[in-house]
Coordinates of C-alpha atoms and ligand atoms in Angstrom, one line a residue:
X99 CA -9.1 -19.5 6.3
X100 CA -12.5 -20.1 7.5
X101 CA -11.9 -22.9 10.0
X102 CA -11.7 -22.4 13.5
X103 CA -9.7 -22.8 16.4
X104 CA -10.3 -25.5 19.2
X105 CA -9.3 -25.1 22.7
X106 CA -9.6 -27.5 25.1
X107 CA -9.5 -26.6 28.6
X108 CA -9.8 -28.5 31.8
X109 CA -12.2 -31.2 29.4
X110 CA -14.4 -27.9 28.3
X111 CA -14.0 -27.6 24.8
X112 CA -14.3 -24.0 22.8
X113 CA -14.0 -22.8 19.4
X114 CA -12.4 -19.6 17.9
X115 CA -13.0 -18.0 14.9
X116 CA -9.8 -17.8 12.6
X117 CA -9.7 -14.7 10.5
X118 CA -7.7 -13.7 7.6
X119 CA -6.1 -10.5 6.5
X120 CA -5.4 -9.5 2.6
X121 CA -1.2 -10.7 3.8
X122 CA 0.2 -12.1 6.3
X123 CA -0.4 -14.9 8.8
X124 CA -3.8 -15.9 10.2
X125 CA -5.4 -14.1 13.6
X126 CA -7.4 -16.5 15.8
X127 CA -10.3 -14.1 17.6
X128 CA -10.2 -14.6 21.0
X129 CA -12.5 -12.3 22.7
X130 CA -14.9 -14.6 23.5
X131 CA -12.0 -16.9 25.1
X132 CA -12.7 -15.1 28.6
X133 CA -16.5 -15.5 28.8
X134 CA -16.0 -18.9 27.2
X135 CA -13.4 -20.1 29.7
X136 CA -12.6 -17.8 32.4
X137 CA -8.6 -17.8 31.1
X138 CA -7.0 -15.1 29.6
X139 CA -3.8 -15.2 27.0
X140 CA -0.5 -14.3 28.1
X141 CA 1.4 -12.6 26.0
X142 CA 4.5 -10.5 27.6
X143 CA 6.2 -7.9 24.7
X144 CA 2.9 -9.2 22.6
X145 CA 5.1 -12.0 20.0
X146 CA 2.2 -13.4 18.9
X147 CA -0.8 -10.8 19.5
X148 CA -2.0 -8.3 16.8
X149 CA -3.5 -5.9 18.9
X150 CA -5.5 -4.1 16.2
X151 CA -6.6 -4.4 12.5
X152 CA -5.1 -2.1 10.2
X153 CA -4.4 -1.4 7.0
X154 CA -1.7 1.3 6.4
X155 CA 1.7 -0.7 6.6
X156 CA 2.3 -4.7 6.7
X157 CA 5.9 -5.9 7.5
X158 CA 7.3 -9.7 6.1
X159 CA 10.1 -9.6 8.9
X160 CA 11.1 -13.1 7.8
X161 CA 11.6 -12.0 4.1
X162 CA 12.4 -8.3 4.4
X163 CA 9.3 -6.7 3.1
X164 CA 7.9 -3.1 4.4
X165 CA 4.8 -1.6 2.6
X166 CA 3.2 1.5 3.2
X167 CA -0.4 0.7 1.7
X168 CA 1.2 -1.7 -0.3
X169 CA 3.8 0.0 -2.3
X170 CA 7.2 -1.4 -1.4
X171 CA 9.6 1.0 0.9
X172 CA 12.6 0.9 -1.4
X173 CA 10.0 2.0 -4.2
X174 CA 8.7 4.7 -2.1
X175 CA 12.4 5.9 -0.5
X176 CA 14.3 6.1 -4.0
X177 CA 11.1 7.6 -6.3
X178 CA 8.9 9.7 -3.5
X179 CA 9.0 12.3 -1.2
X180 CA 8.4 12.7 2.7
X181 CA 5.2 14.5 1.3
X182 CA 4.0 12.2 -0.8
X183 CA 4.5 9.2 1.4
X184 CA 2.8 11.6 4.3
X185 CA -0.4 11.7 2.2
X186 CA 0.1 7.8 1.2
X187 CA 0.0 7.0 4.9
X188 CA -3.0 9.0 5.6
X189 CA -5.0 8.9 2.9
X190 CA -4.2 5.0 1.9
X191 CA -3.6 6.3 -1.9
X192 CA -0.7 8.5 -3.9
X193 CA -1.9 11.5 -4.8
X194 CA -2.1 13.6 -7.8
X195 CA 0.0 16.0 -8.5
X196 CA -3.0 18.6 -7.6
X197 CA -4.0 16.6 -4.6
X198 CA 0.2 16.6 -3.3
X199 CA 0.0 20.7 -4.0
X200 CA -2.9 21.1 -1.8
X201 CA -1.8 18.7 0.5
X202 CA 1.6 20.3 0.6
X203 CA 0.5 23.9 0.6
X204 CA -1.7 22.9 3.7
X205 CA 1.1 21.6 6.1
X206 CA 3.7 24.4 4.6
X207 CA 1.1 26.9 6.5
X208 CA 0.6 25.1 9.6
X209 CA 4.8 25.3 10.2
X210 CA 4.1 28.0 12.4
X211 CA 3.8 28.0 16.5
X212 CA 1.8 30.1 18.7
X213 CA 4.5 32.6 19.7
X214 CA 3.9 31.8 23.8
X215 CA 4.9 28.0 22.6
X216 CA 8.7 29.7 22.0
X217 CA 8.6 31.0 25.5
X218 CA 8.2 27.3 27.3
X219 CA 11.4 26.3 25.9
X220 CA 12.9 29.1 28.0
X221 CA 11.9 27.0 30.8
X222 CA 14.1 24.6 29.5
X223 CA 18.2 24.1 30.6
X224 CA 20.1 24.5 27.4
X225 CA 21.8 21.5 27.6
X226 CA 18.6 19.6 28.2
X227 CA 18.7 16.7 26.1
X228 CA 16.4 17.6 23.4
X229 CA 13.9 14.4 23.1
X230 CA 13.4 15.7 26.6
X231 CA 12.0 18.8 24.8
X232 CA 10.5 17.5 22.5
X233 CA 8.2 15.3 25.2
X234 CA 7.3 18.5 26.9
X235 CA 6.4 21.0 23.7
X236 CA 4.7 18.4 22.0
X237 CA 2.5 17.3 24.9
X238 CA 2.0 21.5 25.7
X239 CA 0.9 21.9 22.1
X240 CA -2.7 20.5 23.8
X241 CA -3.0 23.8 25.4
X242 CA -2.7 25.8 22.6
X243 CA -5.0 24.3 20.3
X244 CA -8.1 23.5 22.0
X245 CA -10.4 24.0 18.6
X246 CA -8.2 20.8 17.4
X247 CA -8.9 18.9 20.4
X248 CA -12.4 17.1 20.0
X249 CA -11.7 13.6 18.8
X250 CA -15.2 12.9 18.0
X251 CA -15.2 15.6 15.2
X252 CA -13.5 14.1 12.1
X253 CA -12.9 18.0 11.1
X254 CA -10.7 18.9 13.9
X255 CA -8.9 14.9 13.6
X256 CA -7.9 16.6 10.7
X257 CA -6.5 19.7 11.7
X258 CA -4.9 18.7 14.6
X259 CA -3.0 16.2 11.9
X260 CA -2.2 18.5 9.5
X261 CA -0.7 21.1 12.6
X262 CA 1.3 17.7 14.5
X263 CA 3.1 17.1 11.2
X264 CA 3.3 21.0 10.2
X265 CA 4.8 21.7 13.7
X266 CA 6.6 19.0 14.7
X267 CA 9.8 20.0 12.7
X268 CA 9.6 23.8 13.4
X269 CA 9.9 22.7 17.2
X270 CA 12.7 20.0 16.3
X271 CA 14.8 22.8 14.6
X272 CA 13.8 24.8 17.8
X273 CA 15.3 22.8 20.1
X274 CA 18.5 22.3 18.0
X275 CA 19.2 26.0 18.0
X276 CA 17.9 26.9 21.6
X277 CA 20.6 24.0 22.2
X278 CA 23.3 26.2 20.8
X279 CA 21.8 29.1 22.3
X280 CA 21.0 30.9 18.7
X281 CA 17.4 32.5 18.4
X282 CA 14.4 30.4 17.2
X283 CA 14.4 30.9 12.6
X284 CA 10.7 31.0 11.7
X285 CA 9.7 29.1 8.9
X286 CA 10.2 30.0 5.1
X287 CA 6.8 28.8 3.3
X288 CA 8.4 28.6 -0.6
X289 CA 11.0 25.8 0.8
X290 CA 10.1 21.9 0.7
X291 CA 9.2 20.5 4.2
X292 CA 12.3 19.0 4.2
X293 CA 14.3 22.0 3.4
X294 CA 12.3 24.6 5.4
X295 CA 13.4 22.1 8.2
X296 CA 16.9 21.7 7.8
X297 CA 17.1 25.7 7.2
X298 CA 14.9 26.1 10.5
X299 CA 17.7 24.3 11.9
X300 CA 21.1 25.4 10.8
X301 CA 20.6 28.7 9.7
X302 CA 21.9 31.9 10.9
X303 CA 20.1 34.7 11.2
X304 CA 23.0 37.1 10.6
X305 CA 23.3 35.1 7.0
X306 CA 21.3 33.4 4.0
X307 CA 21.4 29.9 4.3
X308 CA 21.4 27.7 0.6
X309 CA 19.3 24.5 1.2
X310 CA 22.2 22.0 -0.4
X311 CA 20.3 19.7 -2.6
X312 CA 21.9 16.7 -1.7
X313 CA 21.3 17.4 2.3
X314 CA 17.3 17.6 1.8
X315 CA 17.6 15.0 -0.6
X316 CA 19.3 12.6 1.7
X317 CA 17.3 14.0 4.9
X318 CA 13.8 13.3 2.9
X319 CA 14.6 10.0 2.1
X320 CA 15.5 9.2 6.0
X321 CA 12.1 10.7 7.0
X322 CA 10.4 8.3 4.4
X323 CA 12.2 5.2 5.7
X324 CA 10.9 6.3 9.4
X325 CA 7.5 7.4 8.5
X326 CA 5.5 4.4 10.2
X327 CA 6.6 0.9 11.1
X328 CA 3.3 -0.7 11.8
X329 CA 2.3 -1.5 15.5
X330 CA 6.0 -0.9 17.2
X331 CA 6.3 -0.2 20.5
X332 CA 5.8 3.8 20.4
X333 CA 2.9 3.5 17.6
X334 CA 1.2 1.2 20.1
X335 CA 1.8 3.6 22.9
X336 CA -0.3 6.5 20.8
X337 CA -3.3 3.9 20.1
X338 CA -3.4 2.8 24.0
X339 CA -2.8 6.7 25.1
X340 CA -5.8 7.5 22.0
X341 CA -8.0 4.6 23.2
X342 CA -9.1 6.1 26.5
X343 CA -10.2 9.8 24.3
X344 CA -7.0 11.3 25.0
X345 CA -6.5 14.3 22.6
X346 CA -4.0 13.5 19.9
X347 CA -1.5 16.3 20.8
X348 CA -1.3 14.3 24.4
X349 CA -0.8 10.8 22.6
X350 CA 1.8 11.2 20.2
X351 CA 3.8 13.3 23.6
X352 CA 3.2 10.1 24.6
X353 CA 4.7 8.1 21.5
X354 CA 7.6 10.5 21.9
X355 CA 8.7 9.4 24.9
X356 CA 8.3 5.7 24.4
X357 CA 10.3 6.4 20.9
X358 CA 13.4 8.0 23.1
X359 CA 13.8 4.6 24.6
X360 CA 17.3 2.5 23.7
X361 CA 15.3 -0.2 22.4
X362 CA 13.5 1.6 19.9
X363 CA 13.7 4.9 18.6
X364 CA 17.0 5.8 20.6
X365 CA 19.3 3.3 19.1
X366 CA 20.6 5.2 16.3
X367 CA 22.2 7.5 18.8
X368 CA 23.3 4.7 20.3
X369 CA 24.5 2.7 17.4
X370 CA 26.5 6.0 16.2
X371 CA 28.0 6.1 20.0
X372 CA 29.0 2.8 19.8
X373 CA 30.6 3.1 16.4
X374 CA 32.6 5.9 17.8
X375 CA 33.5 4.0 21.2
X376 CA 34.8 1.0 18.9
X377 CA 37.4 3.7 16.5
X378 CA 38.9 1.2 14.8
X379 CA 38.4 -2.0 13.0
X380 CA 40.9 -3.9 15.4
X381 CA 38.5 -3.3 18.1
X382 CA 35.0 -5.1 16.6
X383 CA 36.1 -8.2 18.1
X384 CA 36.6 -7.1 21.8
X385 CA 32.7 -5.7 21.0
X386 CA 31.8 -8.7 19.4
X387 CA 32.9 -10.7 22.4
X388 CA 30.9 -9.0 24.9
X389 CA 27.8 -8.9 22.7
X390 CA 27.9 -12.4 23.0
X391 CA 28.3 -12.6 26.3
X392 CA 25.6 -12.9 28.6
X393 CA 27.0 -11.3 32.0
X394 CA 27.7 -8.0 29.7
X395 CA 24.3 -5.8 29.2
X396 CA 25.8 -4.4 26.2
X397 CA 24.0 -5.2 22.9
X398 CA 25.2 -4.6 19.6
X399 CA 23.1 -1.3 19.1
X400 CA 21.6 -1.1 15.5
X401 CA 21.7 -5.1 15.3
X402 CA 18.6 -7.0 15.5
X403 CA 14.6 -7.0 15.5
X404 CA 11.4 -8.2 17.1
X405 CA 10.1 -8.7 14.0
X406 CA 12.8 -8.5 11.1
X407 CA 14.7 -11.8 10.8
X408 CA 16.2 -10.9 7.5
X409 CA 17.9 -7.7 6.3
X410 CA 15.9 -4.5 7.8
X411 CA 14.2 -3.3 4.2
X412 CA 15.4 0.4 5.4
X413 CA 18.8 -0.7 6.0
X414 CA 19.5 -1.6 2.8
X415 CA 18.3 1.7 1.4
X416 CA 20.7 3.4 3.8
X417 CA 23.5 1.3 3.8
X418 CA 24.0 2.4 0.0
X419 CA 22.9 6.0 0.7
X420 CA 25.8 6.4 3.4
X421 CA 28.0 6.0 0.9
X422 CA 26.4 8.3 -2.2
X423 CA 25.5 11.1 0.4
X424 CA 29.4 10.8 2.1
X425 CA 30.8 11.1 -1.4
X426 CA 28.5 13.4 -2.9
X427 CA 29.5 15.7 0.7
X428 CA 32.9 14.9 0.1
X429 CA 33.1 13.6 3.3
X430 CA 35.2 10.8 4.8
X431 CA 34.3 9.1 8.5
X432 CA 36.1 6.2 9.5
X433 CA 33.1 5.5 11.1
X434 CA 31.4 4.3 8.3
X435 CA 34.2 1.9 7.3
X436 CA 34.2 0.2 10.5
X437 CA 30.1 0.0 10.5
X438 CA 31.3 -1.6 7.1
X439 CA 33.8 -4.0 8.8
X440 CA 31.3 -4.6 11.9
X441 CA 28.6 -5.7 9.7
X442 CA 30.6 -8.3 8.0
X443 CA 32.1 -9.5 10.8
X444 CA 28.9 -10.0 12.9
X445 CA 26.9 -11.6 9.5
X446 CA 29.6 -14.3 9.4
X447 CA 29.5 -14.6 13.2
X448 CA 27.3 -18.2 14.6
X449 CA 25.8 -16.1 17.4
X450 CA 24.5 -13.2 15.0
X451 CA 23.5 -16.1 12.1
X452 CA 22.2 -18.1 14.9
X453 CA 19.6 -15.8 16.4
X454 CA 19.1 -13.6 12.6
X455 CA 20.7 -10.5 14.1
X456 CA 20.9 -8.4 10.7
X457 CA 21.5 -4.7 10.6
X458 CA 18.3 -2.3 11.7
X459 CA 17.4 1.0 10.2
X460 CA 19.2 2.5 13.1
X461 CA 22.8 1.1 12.3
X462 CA 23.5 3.5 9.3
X463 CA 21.3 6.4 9.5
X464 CA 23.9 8.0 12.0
X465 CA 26.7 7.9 9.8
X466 CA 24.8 10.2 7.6
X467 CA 23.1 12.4 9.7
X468 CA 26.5 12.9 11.3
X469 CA 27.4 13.9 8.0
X470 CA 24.6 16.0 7.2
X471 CA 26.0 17.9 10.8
X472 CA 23.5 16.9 13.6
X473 CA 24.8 16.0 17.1
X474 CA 23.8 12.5 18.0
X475 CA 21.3 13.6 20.4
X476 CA 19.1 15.2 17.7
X477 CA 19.4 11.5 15.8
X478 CA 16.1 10.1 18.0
X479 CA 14.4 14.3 17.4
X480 CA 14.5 13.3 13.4
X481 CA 13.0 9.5 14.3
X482 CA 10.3 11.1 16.4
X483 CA 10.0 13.9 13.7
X484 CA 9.5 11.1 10.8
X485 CA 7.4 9.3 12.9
X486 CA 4.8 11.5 13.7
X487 CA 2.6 10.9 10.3
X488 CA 2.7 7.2 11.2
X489 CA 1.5 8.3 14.6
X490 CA -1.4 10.2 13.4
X491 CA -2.1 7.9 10.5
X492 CA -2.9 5.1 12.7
X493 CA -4.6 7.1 15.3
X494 CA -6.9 8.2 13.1
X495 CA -7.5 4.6 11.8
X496 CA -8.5 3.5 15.5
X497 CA -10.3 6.7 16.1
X498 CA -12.2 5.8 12.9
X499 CA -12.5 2.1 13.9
X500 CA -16.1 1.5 15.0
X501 CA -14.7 -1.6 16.8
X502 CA -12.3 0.6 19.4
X503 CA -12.5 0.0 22.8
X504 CA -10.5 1.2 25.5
X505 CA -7.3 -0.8 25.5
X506 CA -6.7 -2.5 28.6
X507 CA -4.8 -5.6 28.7
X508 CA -5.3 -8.0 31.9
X509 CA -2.5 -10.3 34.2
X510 CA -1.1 -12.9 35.5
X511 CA -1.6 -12.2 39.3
X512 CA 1.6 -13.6 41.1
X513 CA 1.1 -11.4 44.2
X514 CA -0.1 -11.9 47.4
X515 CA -3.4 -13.2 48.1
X516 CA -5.6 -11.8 50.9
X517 CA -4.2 -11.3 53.8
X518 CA -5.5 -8.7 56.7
X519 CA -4.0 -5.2 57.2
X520 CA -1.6 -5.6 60.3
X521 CA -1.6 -1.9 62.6
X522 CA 2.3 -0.5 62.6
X523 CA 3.3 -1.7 66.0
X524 CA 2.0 -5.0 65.7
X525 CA 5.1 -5.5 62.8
Ligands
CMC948 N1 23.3 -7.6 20.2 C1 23.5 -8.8 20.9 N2 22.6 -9.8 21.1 C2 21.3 -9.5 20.7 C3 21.0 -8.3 20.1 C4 22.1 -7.3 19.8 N3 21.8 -6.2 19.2 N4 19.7 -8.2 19.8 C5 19.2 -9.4 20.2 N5 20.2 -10.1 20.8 C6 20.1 -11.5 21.3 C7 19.4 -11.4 22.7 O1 20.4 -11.4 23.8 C8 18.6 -12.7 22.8 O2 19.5 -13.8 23.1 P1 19.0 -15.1 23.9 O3 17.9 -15.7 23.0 O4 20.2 -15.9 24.0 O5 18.5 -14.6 25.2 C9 18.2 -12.9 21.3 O6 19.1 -12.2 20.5 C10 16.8 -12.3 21.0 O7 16.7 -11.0 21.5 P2 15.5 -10.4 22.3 O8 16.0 -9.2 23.1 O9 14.8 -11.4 23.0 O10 14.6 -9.9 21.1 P3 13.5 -8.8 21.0 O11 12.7 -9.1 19.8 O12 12.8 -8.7 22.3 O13 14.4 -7.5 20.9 C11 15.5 -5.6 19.9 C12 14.6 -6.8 19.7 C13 15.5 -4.6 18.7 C14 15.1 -4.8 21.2 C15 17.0 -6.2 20.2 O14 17.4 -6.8 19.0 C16 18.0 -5.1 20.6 O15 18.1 -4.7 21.8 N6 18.7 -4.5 19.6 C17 19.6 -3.4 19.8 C18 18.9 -2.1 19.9 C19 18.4 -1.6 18.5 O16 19.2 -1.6 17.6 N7 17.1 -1.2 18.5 C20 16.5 -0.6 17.2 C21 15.4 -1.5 16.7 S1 14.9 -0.9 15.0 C22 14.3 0.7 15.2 C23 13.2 0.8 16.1 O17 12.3 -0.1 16.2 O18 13.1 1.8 16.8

């Protein structure tokens, strides 16, 4: 843009650099603003601060655009694989097909955890909910890979990459099946990451279990539609947790347990749960009605963005698949049909329109994964699952930043001011 931003403050004027990225709007640099003025910006829930630079994922949330390095989501979801997209994300190009191979070869024999991992989840109650689990193996995985746990060498960033995306669905399937109280299945290395997962998951050990093609097909699609989402609220918790040295095993724990929140990553149980609650198409409007209303906390789960004021790119993707994978399954759930019925209803609503309320990713990814057989409380386990390369990708990106600082936002003090300690009996 090249022209800069003037501030004028109690008659002291100051000027801010305005800087352009390759899309998207304009960032004004501020960090001179405190030395320049002694003020600071306020920005609760940051809706108008980018907090970083980065280059792996850019969002249009007034038009509906996602890209992963550039290439279009829809693109990626209908013609990629989870794999592919994995290496997109870190490596900021596709790969070849030897490039994928190795790539793919490398993560297939990282699936495996250090047998003492499998006895902390004995530790655990069995009906523990299993993102609960999944905060407290993830963030033990630090003590048992301690070659994989100096930041400074870009050898072991690497490694402890490649073993957070290897692992992270070998102990999602384990917490499924210690939920169910069956025994732990160890990974099978000539299946697809996708369907060594699902298999890790739902098989028996008494039996063979067939990887159906249309499951892993309709599973790897939802982990590309989750793999990263640009600086959202758990991705920002791993480059906050990262930005203090923290190893990366510790941060994307952390990024976990930000995800589980209703907000964010836990909404598609939610949404599902809701959908269930409402039954029947009759009932949308009594759920309608107290979505609108403002004494009633409840919220529409799977309806709305902080930054999508259009359709949700991912939505779209998985409004259609809901219907291929339920059909190709042979499967019918009335709960699609009133998700169907909801959506409609709440488009044409003036409160939805109003405010741009459109369908998230959240709001029909359940219907499928309730299809595909997982209990809603594994739906936020697959998010976090997904998620993880996006994690990684960008904290490698700020780890490789040589502008990263500690992050450490300041405050509006609205507490007391000084005041002298008063001894207990003189209260
Ligand atoms: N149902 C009813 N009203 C809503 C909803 C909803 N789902 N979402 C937003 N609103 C209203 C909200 O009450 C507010 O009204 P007003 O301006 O009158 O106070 C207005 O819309 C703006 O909402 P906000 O909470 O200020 O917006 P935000 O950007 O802070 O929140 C959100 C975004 C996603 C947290 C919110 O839309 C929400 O709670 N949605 C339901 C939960 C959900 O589906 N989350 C998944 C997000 S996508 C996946 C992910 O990121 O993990």
């Amino acid at each position: 843009m090249g022209d800069n931003a003037k501030l004028d403050l109690g008659g002291k004027p100051s000027e801010y650099p305005v800087v352009s990225g390759t899309i998207g709007p304009d960032v004004i640099d501020i960090r001179k603003l405190y030395a320049a003025t002694g003020a600071f910006t306020f920005d609760p829930g940051f809706t108008s601060t980018a907090a970083c630079e980065s280059a792996i994922t850019y969002i249009d949330g007034d038009e509906g655009v996602l890209l992963h390095r550039g290439y279009p989501i829809d693109q990626l979801a209908e013609q990629s694989s989870f794999m592919e997209v994995s290496y997109l994300l870190l490596n900021g190009e596709l790969p070849s097909k030897a490039e994928l191979d190795k790539f793919s070869n490398t993560i297939t024999r990282h699936t495996m955890v250090h047998e003492q991992l499998a006895q902390f989840f004995r530790g655990f109650r069995r009906d523990a909910h299993p993102m609960a689990i999944m905060c407290g193996v993830v963030g033990a995985l630090s003590a048992f890979y301690h070659d994989s746990t100096d930041i400074n060498d870009p050898q072991q960033r690497l490694i402890a990459s490649h073993r957070l995306i290897a692992k992270i669905p070998t102990i999602a399937a384990m917490a499924y099946q210690y939920s169910v109280g069956r025994p732990f299945v160890f990974p099978k290395n000539d299946l697809s990451y996708t369907g060594n997962f699902l298999r890790m998951t739902f098989a028996n050990p008494a039996e063979e279990y067939e990887v159906d093609p249309i499951v892993e097909d309709a599973m790897d699609k939802i982990f590309i539609l989750h793999a990263d989402h640009e600086q959202n609220a758990s991705t920002s918790t791993v480059r906050l947790a990262g930005s203090s040295g923290a190893n990366p095993f510790a941060c994307i724990a952390a990024g976990i347990a930000c995800l589980w929140g209703p907000a964010h990553g836990g909404a598609n149980e939610a949404a599902l749960n809701m959908l269930r609650e409402i039954g029947t198409p009759d009932r949308i409007p009594e759920f309608i009605a107290r979505a609108k209303n403002k004494d009633d906390p409840f919220r529409l789960m799977g309806f709305g963005h902080r930054v999508y004021k259009n359709f949700d790119p991912r939505a779209k993707v998985l409004s259609k698949a809901a219907t291929d994978v339920l059909n190709k399954l042979g499967k019918n759930d009335p709960v699609l049909d009133t998700a169907r019925e909801l959506e409609q209803i709440a488009l044409k609503d003036p409160y939805f329109v109003d405010k741009k309320l459109y369908p998230n990713v959240d709001f029909y990814s359940g219907v499928i994964l309730s299809a595909i057989g997982f209990p809603t409380n594994m739906f936020t386990v697959l998010f976090a699952l997904a998620r993880t390369v996006g994690w990684v990708a960008q904290w490698n990106e700020m780890i490789s930043d040589p502008q990263q600082k500690i992050g450490r936002p300041r405050q509006l003090y609205t507490g007391a001011t000084k005041r002298d300690y008063v001894p207990v009996d003189k209260r």
